[in-house]
Amino acid sequence: MEAAFGLWLVLLGVSHGVETSCDGRQDGAQCYGALGGTVVLQLMDDASEIFRFLWSNKKTILSWRDNKIVSNQIGNRSSFTPSNGTFMINDLSRTDGGDYTLIMFDSDGKPAEQRALQLTIQAPVSSVLLDSECLSQGEMRVSCSSEGGDSPQYSWTLDGQTLTDAQLLSGSNESENITLRQDVSGQLVCSVRNHISSVSKEETISTCGFIFIACILSNGTHVSQWVLEASNTLCIKPTTASTTTTEGKEPSLTVSNSSSTNVTDHSLLICGLRAAVVILILIGIAVYFAWKKKKYKIAEGSAVPRKMDYRDDSALMIEVRSSASKL
């Protein structure tokens, strides 16, 4: 018995399709129904408190008087519940959409209140397709499309978070087609919805095999670009960029280790040559001043008269010879 009852509910759900509800007690209410589905419209609180009313769409649909239904033009696929004032329409078609008017009368037959309601019939979104492709510079273009569905609206998330401008090269979080930056990867979800349905599709995406390299080549050329890692011939030891970019900017230039070593060795060689030149100059200056000093001493010695050393007996001989001459 329970199994039969469950089967009946399933069949009922299939026959009615998507069910929506709308509060039409406010004037100008905007209501939506699913094509082939069911809509429940609350027209009033309690019909027993109203002497007479007419609900029409170009022509009278439902007529009520003295606590009973006078007529229902779509009675074969609708029902009215007086106790809560709801009107249910099944198997909705495009022609059910339009502007409806509810006119309530008092016991004297005079119009007491009037309300307007607009009903829009939409086809529900049945499925969502995701199509992705890698572009020439490692970007990824992703397209989201839906089957069926009137006035679809799109939204994107990556790992449960709304896509940001920093992750997008083109498109927006509400675009049907987007282009992701080279370093974006994770669980990508596209959701498509309208007023009566919502369907989503997810796909795990990874980078397209590109890396960002930044280095200085041996000829002094600066290299800063995205390249396919499998066929990269630039920067033997490239320093790859972080997988997270800021405000859509590419990673800053970083000099690779091999280039830094070459530059360092070149600088040390220049410093060594300069030090050798300075030492040679200092040695030359020292030799020059030593030679000048020696030359000065030699010149000073030649300008002083020689001092003659005489023995004591030589002076005595001069005196004796002088005495002998006098004699």
mmCIF file of C-alpha atoms in Angstrom:
data_model
loop_
_atom_site.group_PDB
_atom_site.id
_atom_site.type_symbol
_atom_site.label_atom_id
_atom_site.label_comp_id
_atom_site.label_asym_id
_atom_site.label_seq_id
_atom_site.Cartn_x
_atom_site.Cartn_y
_atom_site.Cartn_z
ATOM 1 C CA MET A 1 0.000 0.000 0.000
ATOM 2 C CA GLU A 2 2.777 2.447 0.966
ATOM 3 C CA ALA A 3 4.712 1.553 -2.180
ATOM 4 C CA ALA A 4 1.630 2.237 -4.316
ATOM 5 C CA PHE A 5 1.095 5.574 -2.554
ATOM 6 C CA GLY A 6 4.753 6.546 -3.164
ATOM 7 C CA LEU A 7 4.449 5.634 -6.841
ATOM 8 C CA TRP A 8 1.328 7.811 -7.079
ATOM 9 C CA LEU A 9 3.228 10.772 -5.614
ATOM 10 C CA VAL A 10 6.049 10.282 -8.132
ATOM 11 C CA LEU A 11 3.617 10.181 -11.025
ATOM 12 C CA LEU A 12 1.852 13.246 -9.668
ATOM 13 C CA GLY A 13 5.168 15.096 -9.495
ATOM 14 C CA VAL A 14 6.032 14.109 -13.065
ATOM 15 C CA SER A 15 2.649 15.155 -14.395
ATOM 16 C CA HIS A 16 2.750 18.513 -12.650
ATOM 17 C CA GLY A 17 6.431 19.223 -13.270
ATOM 18 C CA VAL A 18 7.879 22.176 -11.384
ATOM 19 C CA GLU A 19 5.595 23.768 -8.798
ATOM 20 C CA THR A 20 5.852 27.429 -7.824
ATOM 21 C CA SER A 21 3.843 29.663 -5.542
ATOM 22 C CA CYS A 22 3.172 33.378 -5.392
ATOM 23 C CA ASP A 23 1.509 35.819 -3.012
ATOM 24 C CA GLY A 24 -0.966 37.821 -5.079
ATOM 25 C CA ARG A 25 -2.561 39.704 -2.193
ATOM 26 C CA GLN A 26 -0.467 42.785 -2.984
ATOM 27 C CA ASP A 27 -1.468 44.917 -5.942
ATOM 28 C CA GLY A 28 1.008 44.572 -8.853
ATOM 29 C CA ALA A 29 2.404 41.202 -7.733
ATOM 30 C CA GLN A 30 4.853 39.562 -10.185
ATOM 31 C CA CYS A 31 4.397 35.795 -10.321
ATOM 32 C CA TYR A 32 6.157 33.048 -12.281
ATOM 33 C CA GLY A 33 5.059 29.601 -13.349
ATOM 34 C CA ALA A 34 6.949 26.741 -15.009
ATOM 35 C CA LEU A 35 5.904 25.651 -18.473
ATOM 36 C CA GLY A 36 4.078 22.341 -18.004
ATOM 37 C CA GLY A 37 4.197 22.795 -14.232
ATOM 38 C CA THR A 38 1.950 24.078 -11.456
ATOM 39 C CA VAL A 39 1.492 27.490 -9.880
ATOM 40 C CA VAL A 40 -0.309 28.256 -6.628
ATOM 41 C CA LEU A 41 -1.609 31.827 -6.412
ATOM 42 C CA GLN A 42 -2.908 33.239 -3.133
ATOM 43 C CA LEU A 43 -5.557 35.724 -4.151
ATOM 44 C CA MET A 44 -6.975 36.539 -0.688
ATOM 45 C CA ASP A 45 -6.931 35.394 2.947
ATOM 46 C CA ASP A 46 -10.397 33.811 3.132
ATOM 47 C CA ALA A 47 -12.982 33.802 0.360
ATOM 48 C CA SER A 48 -15.858 33.320 2.836
ATOM 49 C CA GLU A 49 -15.397 36.940 3.961
ATOM 50 C CA ILE A 50 -15.989 38.239 0.441
ATOM 51 C CA PHE A 51 -19.535 38.490 -0.905
ATOM 52 C CA ARG A 52 -18.527 38.351 -4.557
ATOM 53 C CA PHE A 53 -15.355 38.513 -6.690
ATOM 54 C CA LEU A 54 -14.245 38.046 -10.277
ATOM 55 C CA TRP A 55 -10.749 36.952 -11.329
ATOM 56 C CA SER A 56 -10.142 37.560 -15.017
ATOM 57 C CA ASN A 57 -7.533 37.688 -17.780
ATOM 58 C CA LYS A 58 -9.240 39.460 -20.700
ATOM 59 C CA LYS A 59 -12.112 37.150 -19.885
ATOM 60 C CA THR A 60 -13.463 35.877 -16.578
ATOM 61 C CA ILE A 61 -11.579 32.842 -15.273
ATOM 62 C CA LEU A 62 -13.053 32.406 -11.797
ATOM 63 C CA SER A 63 -16.367 33.757 -10.459
ATOM 64 C CA TRP A 64 -17.402 33.597 -6.766
ATOM 65 C CA ARG A 65 -20.663 34.587 -5.090
ATOM 66 C CA ASP A 66 -22.397 33.777 -1.762
ATOM 67 C CA ASN A 67 -19.646 31.378 -0.614
ATOM 68 C CA LYS A 68 -19.631 29.257 -3.716
ATOM 69 C CA ILE A 69 -17.914 29.044 -7.090
ATOM 70 C CA VAL A 70 -20.204 30.311 -9.789
ATOM 71 C CA SER A 71 -17.884 29.368 -12.673
ATOM 72 C CA ASN A 72 -14.322 28.262 -13.396
ATOM 73 C CA GLN A 73 -13.341 28.398 -17.055
ATOM 74 C CA ILE A 74 -10.270 26.162 -16.549
ATOM 75 C CA GLY A 75 -11.820 23.826 -14.010
ATOM 76 C CA ASN A 76 -10.354 20.780 -15.755
ATOM 77 C CA ARG A 77 -6.820 21.728 -14.653
ATOM 78 C CA SER A 78 -7.340 24.088 -11.715
ATOM 79 C CA SER A 79 -8.829 24.208 -8.247
ATOM 80 C CA PHE A 80 -9.814 26.939 -5.760
ATOM 81 C CA THR A 81 -9.561 26.595 -1.964
ATOM 82 C CA PRO A 82 -11.896 29.133 -0.301
ATOM 83 C CA SER A 83 -10.510 28.727 3.239
ATOM 84 C CA ASN A 84 -7.086 30.151 2.327
ATOM 85 C CA GLY A 85 -7.965 31.923 -0.921
ATOM 86 C CA THR A 86 -5.509 29.960 -3.135
ATOM 87 C CA PHE A 87 -6.032 29.164 -6.794
ATOM 88 C CA MET A 88 -3.954 26.325 -8.264
ATOM 89 C CA ILE A 89 -3.363 25.958 -12.001
ATOM 90 C CA ASN A 90 -1.808 22.770 -13.400
ATOM 91 C CA ASP A 91 -0.226 21.962 -16.769
ATOM 92 C CA LEU A 92 0.702 25.590 -17.429
ATOM 93 C CA SER A 93 0.996 26.778 -21.027
ATOM 94 C CA ARG A 94 2.300 29.998 -22.577
ATOM 95 C CA THR A 95 -1.268 31.270 -22.937
ATOM 96 C CA ASP A 96 -1.688 31.196 -19.146
ATOM 97 C CA GLY A 97 0.722 34.077 -18.845
ATOM 98 C CA GLY A 98 -0.543 37.638 -18.795
ATOM 99 C CA ASP A 99 -2.125 40.319 -16.628
ATOM 100 C CA TYR A 100 -4.873 39.243 -14.252
ATOM 101 C CA THR A 101 -7.331 41.410 -12.381
ATOM 102 C CA LEU A 102 -9.193 40.599 -9.171
ATOM 103 C CA ILE A 103 -12.319 42.703 -8.485
ATOM 104 C CA MET A 104 -14.121 42.258 -5.143
ATOM 105 C CA PHE A 105 -17.671 43.510 -4.568
ATOM 106 C CA ASP A 106 -19.603 44.304 -1.401
ATOM 107 C CA SER A 107 -23.082 43.034 -0.593
ATOM 108 C CA ASP A 108 -24.596 45.959 -2.474
ATOM 109 C CA GLY A 109 -22.854 44.836 -5.652
ATOM 110 C CA LYS A 110 -20.456 47.782 -5.712
ATOM 111 C CA PRO A 111 -16.677 47.277 -6.388
ATOM 112 C CA ALA A 112 -14.909 47.377 -3.028
ATOM 113 C CA GLU A 113 -11.314 46.567 -4.013
ATOM 114 C CA GLN A 114 -9.297 45.814 -7.133
ATOM 115 C CA ARG A 115 -5.860 44.187 -7.521
ATOM 116 C CA ALA A 116 -3.605 43.417 -10.461
ATOM 117 C CA LEU A 117 -1.306 40.414 -10.860
ATOM 118 C CA GLN A 118 1.124 39.533 -13.657
ATOM 119 C CA LEU A 119 1.855 35.880 -14.335
ATOM 120 C CA THR A 120 4.911 34.945 -16.465
ATOM 121 C CA ILE A 121 5.358 31.420 -17.776
ATOM 122 C CA GLN A 122 8.985 30.241 -18.209
ATOM 123 C CA ALA A 123 10.529 27.021 -19.448
ATOM 124 C CA PRO A 124 12.767 25.545 -16.741
ATOM 125 C CA VAL A 125 16.484 24.960 -17.302
ATOM 126 C CA SER A 126 16.933 21.265 -18.037
ATOM 127 C CA SER A 127 20.722 20.821 -18.144
ATOM 128 C CA VAL A 128 24.017 22.715 -18.277
ATOM 129 C CA LEU A 129 27.037 22.068 -20.500
ATOM 130 C CA LEU A 130 30.608 23.223 -19.825
ATOM 131 C CA ASP A 131 33.167 23.522 -22.609
ATOM 132 C CA SER A 132 36.787 24.584 -21.931
ATOM 133 C CA GLU A 133 39.815 25.107 -24.164
ATOM 134 C CA CYS A 134 43.403 26.338 -23.696
ATOM 135 C CA LEU A 135 44.504 29.425 -25.628
ATOM 136 C CA SER A 136 47.917 30.228 -27.114
ATOM 137 C CA GLN A 137 49.322 31.968 -24.034
ATOM 138 C CA GLY A 138 48.012 29.484 -21.471
ATOM 139 C CA GLU A 139 44.700 31.210 -20.787
ATOM 140 C CA MET A 140 41.597 29.038 -20.535
ATOM 141 C CA ARG A 141 38.310 29.918 -22.214
ATOM 142 C CA VAL A 142 35.232 28.337 -20.628
ATOM 143 C CA SER A 143 31.719 28.423 -22.070
ATOM 144 C CA CYS A 144 28.562 27.618 -20.140
ATOM 145 C CA SER A 145 25.368 26.817 -22.010
ATOM 146 C CA SER A 146 21.966 25.554 -20.977
ATOM 147 C CA GLU A 147 19.334 23.456 -22.665
ATOM 148 C CA GLY A 148 15.874 24.909 -22.410
ATOM 149 C CA GLY A 149 15.197 27.646 -19.941
ATOM 150 C CA ASP A 150 13.777 31.111 -20.626
ATOM 151 C CA SER A 151 15.824 34.178 -19.633
ATOM 152 C CA PRO A 152 18.738 32.197 -18.122
ATOM 153 C CA GLN A 153 21.108 33.930 -15.719
ATOM 154 C CA TYR A 154 24.668 32.698 -15.112
ATOM 155 C CA SER A 155 27.013 32.668 -12.140
ATOM 156 C CA TRP A 156 30.462 31.127 -11.503
ATOM 157 C CA THR A 157 32.338 29.853 -8.465
ATOM 158 C CA LEU A 158 35.841 28.417 -8.014
ATOM 159 C CA ASP A 159 36.377 26.116 -5.030
ATOM 160 C CA GLY A 160 33.161 27.435 -3.532
ATOM 161 C CA GLN A 161 34.089 31.118 -3.884
ATOM 162 C CA THR A 162 32.719 33.622 -6.394
ATOM 163 C CA LEU A 163 35.135 34.264 -9.260
ATOM 164 C CA THR A 164 37.012 37.556 -8.861
ATOM 165 C CA ASP A 165 38.327 40.033 -11.434
ATOM 166 C CA ALA A 166 41.876 38.957 -10.485
ATOM 167 C CA GLN A 167 41.111 35.452 -11.808
ATOM 168 C CA LEU A 168 39.448 36.643 -15.024
ATOM 169 C CA LEU A 169 41.032 37.984 -18.190
ATOM 170 C CA SER A 170 37.657 38.619 -19.821
ATOM 171 C CA GLY A 171 34.018 38.211 -18.930
ATOM 172 C CA SER A 172 32.438 38.570 -15.505
ATOM 173 C CA ASN A 173 30.853 36.384 -12.850
ATOM 174 C CA GLU A 174 27.536 36.744 -14.698
ATOM 175 C CA SER A 175 28.830 36.060 -18.228
ATOM 176 C CA GLU A 176 28.018 33.009 -20.300
ATOM 177 C CA ASN A 177 31.632 32.881 -21.588
ATOM 178 C CA ILE A 178 34.718 33.678 -19.505
ATOM 179 C CA THR A 179 38.510 33.551 -19.937
ATOM 180 C CA LEU A 180 40.591 32.500 -16.928
ATOM 181 C CA ARG A 181 44.165 33.574 -16.227
ATOM 182 C CA GLN A 182 47.067 31.141 -16.721
ATOM 183 C CA ASP A 183 47.487 30.222 -13.043
ATOM 184 C CA VAL A 184 43.826 29.519 -12.196
ATOM 185 C CA SER A 185 42.872 25.957 -11.277
ATOM 186 C CA GLY A 186 40.408 24.171 -9.023
ATOM 187 C CA GLN A 187 36.760 23.110 -8.910
ATOM 188 C CA LEU A 188 34.875 25.362 -11.340
ATOM 189 C CA VAL A 189 31.071 25.498 -11.135
ATOM 190 C CA CYS A 190 28.670 27.215 -13.546
ATOM 191 C CA SER A 191 25.103 27.742 -12.313
ATOM 192 C CA VAL A 192 22.215 28.613 -14.621
ATOM 193 C CA ARG A 193 18.914 29.776 -13.213
ATOM 194 C CA ASN A 194 15.720 31.603 -13.982
ATOM 195 C CA HIS A 195 12.735 32.415 -11.809
ATOM 196 C CA ILE A 196 11.441 28.859 -11.663
ATOM 197 C CA SER A 197 14.553 26.609 -11.851
ATOM 198 C CA SER A 198 18.270 26.360 -11.140
ATOM 199 C CA VAL A 199 20.802 23.849 -12.492
ATOM 200 C CA SER A 200 24.601 23.736 -12.128
ATOM 201 C CA LYS A 201 27.546 21.917 -13.690
ATOM 202 C CA GLU A 202 31.015 21.483 -12.200
ATOM 203 C CA GLU A 203 34.395 20.616 -13.685
ATOM 204 C CA THR A 204 37.869 20.259 -12.225
ATOM 205 C CA ILE A 205 40.221 22.455 -14.227
ATOM 206 C CA SER A 206 44.012 22.695 -14.169
ATOM 207 C CA THR A 207 46.507 25.040 -15.773
ATOM 208 C CA CYS A 208 47.312 24.536 -19.452
ATOM 209 C CA GLY A 209 50.941 23.537 -18.765
ATOM 210 C CA PHE A 210 52.315 27.076 -18.887
ATOM 211 C CA ILE A 211 54.787 28.610 -16.437
ATOM 212 C CA PHE A 212 55.883 32.192 -15.938
ATOM 213 C CA ILE A 213 59.645 32.645 -16.394
ATOM 214 C CA ALA A 214 61.692 35.686 -15.455
ATOM 215 C CA CYS A 215 65.457 35.957 -15.901
ATOM 216 C CA ILE A 216 68.340 37.788 -17.572
ATOM 217 C CA LEU A 217 70.003 35.976 -20.447
ATOM 218 C CA SER A 218 73.779 35.908 -20.922
ATOM 219 C CA ASN A 219 73.520 38.707 -23.509
ATOM 220 C CA GLY A 220 71.774 40.944 -21.001
ATOM 221 C CA THR A 221 68.255 40.471 -22.431
ATOM 222 C CA HIS A 222 65.468 40.509 -19.856
ATOM 223 C CA VAL A 223 62.945 37.677 -20.299
ATOM 224 C CA SER A 224 59.562 37.905 -18.582
ATOM 225 C CA GLN A 225 56.712 35.878 -20.097
ATOM 226 C CA TRP A 226 54.437 32.832 -19.954
ATOM 227 C CA VAL A 227 55.804 29.807 -21.827
ATOM 228 C CA LEU A 228 54.777 26.194 -22.302
ATOM 229 C CA GLU A 229 56.827 24.300 -19.736
ATOM 230 C CA ALA A 230 57.241 21.180 -21.890
ATOM 231 C CA SER A 231 58.946 23.096 -24.722
ATOM 232 C CA ASN A 232 60.673 25.852 -22.778
ATOM 233 C CA THR A 233 64.230 26.637 -23.947
ATOM 234 C CA LEU A 234 64.604 29.998 -22.211
ATOM 235 C CA CYS A 235 66.092 30.467 -18.756
ATOM 236 C CA ILE A 236 67.793 27.142 -18.009
ATOM 237 C CA LYS A 237 66.896 27.538 -14.373
ATOM 238 C CA PRO A 238 63.827 29.785 -14.508
ATOM 239 C CA THR A 239 62.304 31.167 -11.374
ATOM 240 C CA THR A 240 58.600 30.477 -11.763
ATOM 241 C CA ALA A 241 56.012 32.883 -10.515
ATOM 242 C CA SER A 242 53.729 32.218 -7.581
ATOM 243 C CA THR A 243 50.377 30.653 -8.525
ATOM 244 C CA THR A 244 48.543 33.610 -7.037
ATOM 245 C CA THR A 245 48.475 36.987 -8.759
ATOM 246 C CA THR A 246 47.399 40.303 -7.308
ATOM 247 C CA GLU A 247 44.819 42.494 -9.047
ATOM 248 C CA GLY A 248 45.422 40.722 -12.378
ATOM 249 C CA LYS A 249 49.109 41.734 -12.607
ATOM 250 C CA GLU A 250 51.806 39.367 -13.832
ATOM 251 C CA PRO A 251 54.481 38.292 -11.348
ATOM 252 C CA SER A 252 57.392 40.680 -10.894
ATOM 253 C CA LEU A 253 60.743 40.044 -12.593
ATOM 254 C CA THR A 254 63.092 37.726 -10.701
ATOM 255 C CA VAL A 255 66.681 37.038 -11.760
ATOM 256 C CA SER A 256 67.554 33.359 -11.964
ATOM 257 C CA ASN A 257 70.323 31.773 -9.891
ATOM 258 C CA SER A 258 72.573 30.952 -12.876
ATOM 259 C CA SER A 259 72.461 34.517 -14.164
ATOM 260 C CA SER A 260 73.180 35.880 -10.681
ATOM 261 C CA THR A 261 76.264 33.639 -10.396
ATOM 262 C CA ASN A 262 77.614 34.871 -13.738
ATOM 263 C CA VAL A 263 77.122 38.492 -12.757
ATOM 264 C CA THR A 264 78.806 37.903 -9.380
ATOM 265 C CA ASP A 265 81.843 36.208 -10.924
ATOM 266 C CA HIS A 266 82.246 39.045 -13.422
ATOM 267 C CA SER A 267 82.106 41.631 -10.627
ATOM 268 C CA LEU A 268 84.740 39.785 -8.552
ATOM 269 C CA LEU A 269 87.113 39.665 -11.557
ATOM 270 C CA ILE A 270 86.802 43.410 -12.102
ATOM 271 C CA CYS A 271 87.382 44.114 -8.392
ATOM 272 C CA GLY A 272 90.515 41.873 -8.424
ATOM 273 C CA LEU A 273 91.988 43.677 -11.435
ATOM 274 C CA ARG A 274 91.377 47.062 -9.850
ATOM 275 C CA ALA A 275 93.069 45.983 -6.617
ATOM 276 C CA ALA A 276 96.142 44.713 -8.543
ATOM 277 C CA VAL A 277 96.467 48.043 -10.387
ATOM 278 C CA VAL A 278 96.292 49.979 -7.112
ATOM 279 C CA ILE A 279 99.008 47.788 -5.538
ATOM 280 C CA LEU A 280 101.313 48.237 -8.541
ATOM 281 C CA ILE A 281 100.869 52.003 -8.379
ATOM 282 C CA LEU A 282 101.717 52.053 -4.665
ATOM 283 C CA ILE A 283 104.837 49.945 -5.227
ATOM 284 C CA GLY A 284 105.944 52.280 -8.017
ATOM 285 C CA ILE A 285 105.510 55.336 -5.788
ATOM 286 C CA ALA A 286 107.510 53.696 -2.983
ATOM 287 C CA VAL A 287 110.399 52.784 -5.334
ATOM 288 C CA TYR A 288 110.467 56.307 -6.742
ATOM 289 C CA PHE A 289 110.741 57.988 -3.326
ATOM 290 C CA ALA A 290 113.448 55.511 -2.184
ATOM 291 C CA TRP A 291 115.506 56.353 -5.280
ATOM 292 C CA LYS A 292 115.069 60.090 -4.718
ATOM 293 C CA LYS A 293 116.225 59.798 -1.114
ATOM 294 C CA LYS A 294 119.368 57.857 -2.039
ATOM 295 C CA LYS A 295 120.249 60.355 -4.765
ATOM 296 C CA TYR A 296 119.889 63.256 -2.333
ATOM 297 C CA LYS A 297 122.262 61.702 0.181
ATOM 298 C CA ILE A 298 124.939 61.186 -2.517
ATOM 299 C CA ALA A 299 124.745 64.815 -3.605
ATOM 300 C CA GLU A 300 125.029 66.094 -0.038
ATOM 301 C CA GLY A 301 128.178 64.060 0.609
ATOM 302 C CA SER A 302 130.081 65.499 -2.406
ATOM 303 C CA ALA A 303 129.492 69.145 -1.328
ATOM 304 C CA VAL A 304 131.312 68.856 2.120
ATOM 305 C CA PRO A 305 135.254 69.440 2.039
ATOM 306 C CA ARG A 306 137.416 66.532 2.969
ATOM 307 C CA LYS A 307 139.088 66.764 6.360
ATOM 308 C CA MET A 308 142.859 66.073 6.205
ATOM 309 C CA ASP A 309 144.337 64.056 9.015
ATOM 310 C CA TYR A 310 147.918 65.031 9.927
ATOM 311 C CA ARG A 311 150.160 63.225 12.290
ATOM 312 C CA ASP A 312 151.731 65.040 15.239
ATOM 313 C CA ASP A 313 155.235 64.548 13.974
ATOM 314 C CA SER A 314 154.414 66.352 10.714
ATOM 315 C CA ALA A 315 153.795 69.619 12.533
ATOM 316 C CA LEU A 316 157.077 69.195 14.383
ATOM 317 C CA MET A 317 158.953 68.872 11.135
ATOM 318 C CA ILE A 318 157.657 72.207 9.892
ATOM 319 C CA GLU A 319 158.861 73.980 12.984
ATOM 320 C CA VAL A 320 162.386 72.460 12.810
ATOM 321 C CA ARG A 321 162.796 73.426 9.198
ATOM 322 C CA SER A 322 161.843 76.994 9.992
ATOM 323 C CA SER A 323 164.453 77.240 12.752
ATOM 324 C CA ALA A 324 167.219 75.940 10.580
ATOM 325 C CA SER A 325 166.616 78.562 7.947
ATOM 326 C CA LYS A 326 166.951 81.324 10.421
ATOM 327 C CA LEU A 327 170.352 80.045 11.435
#
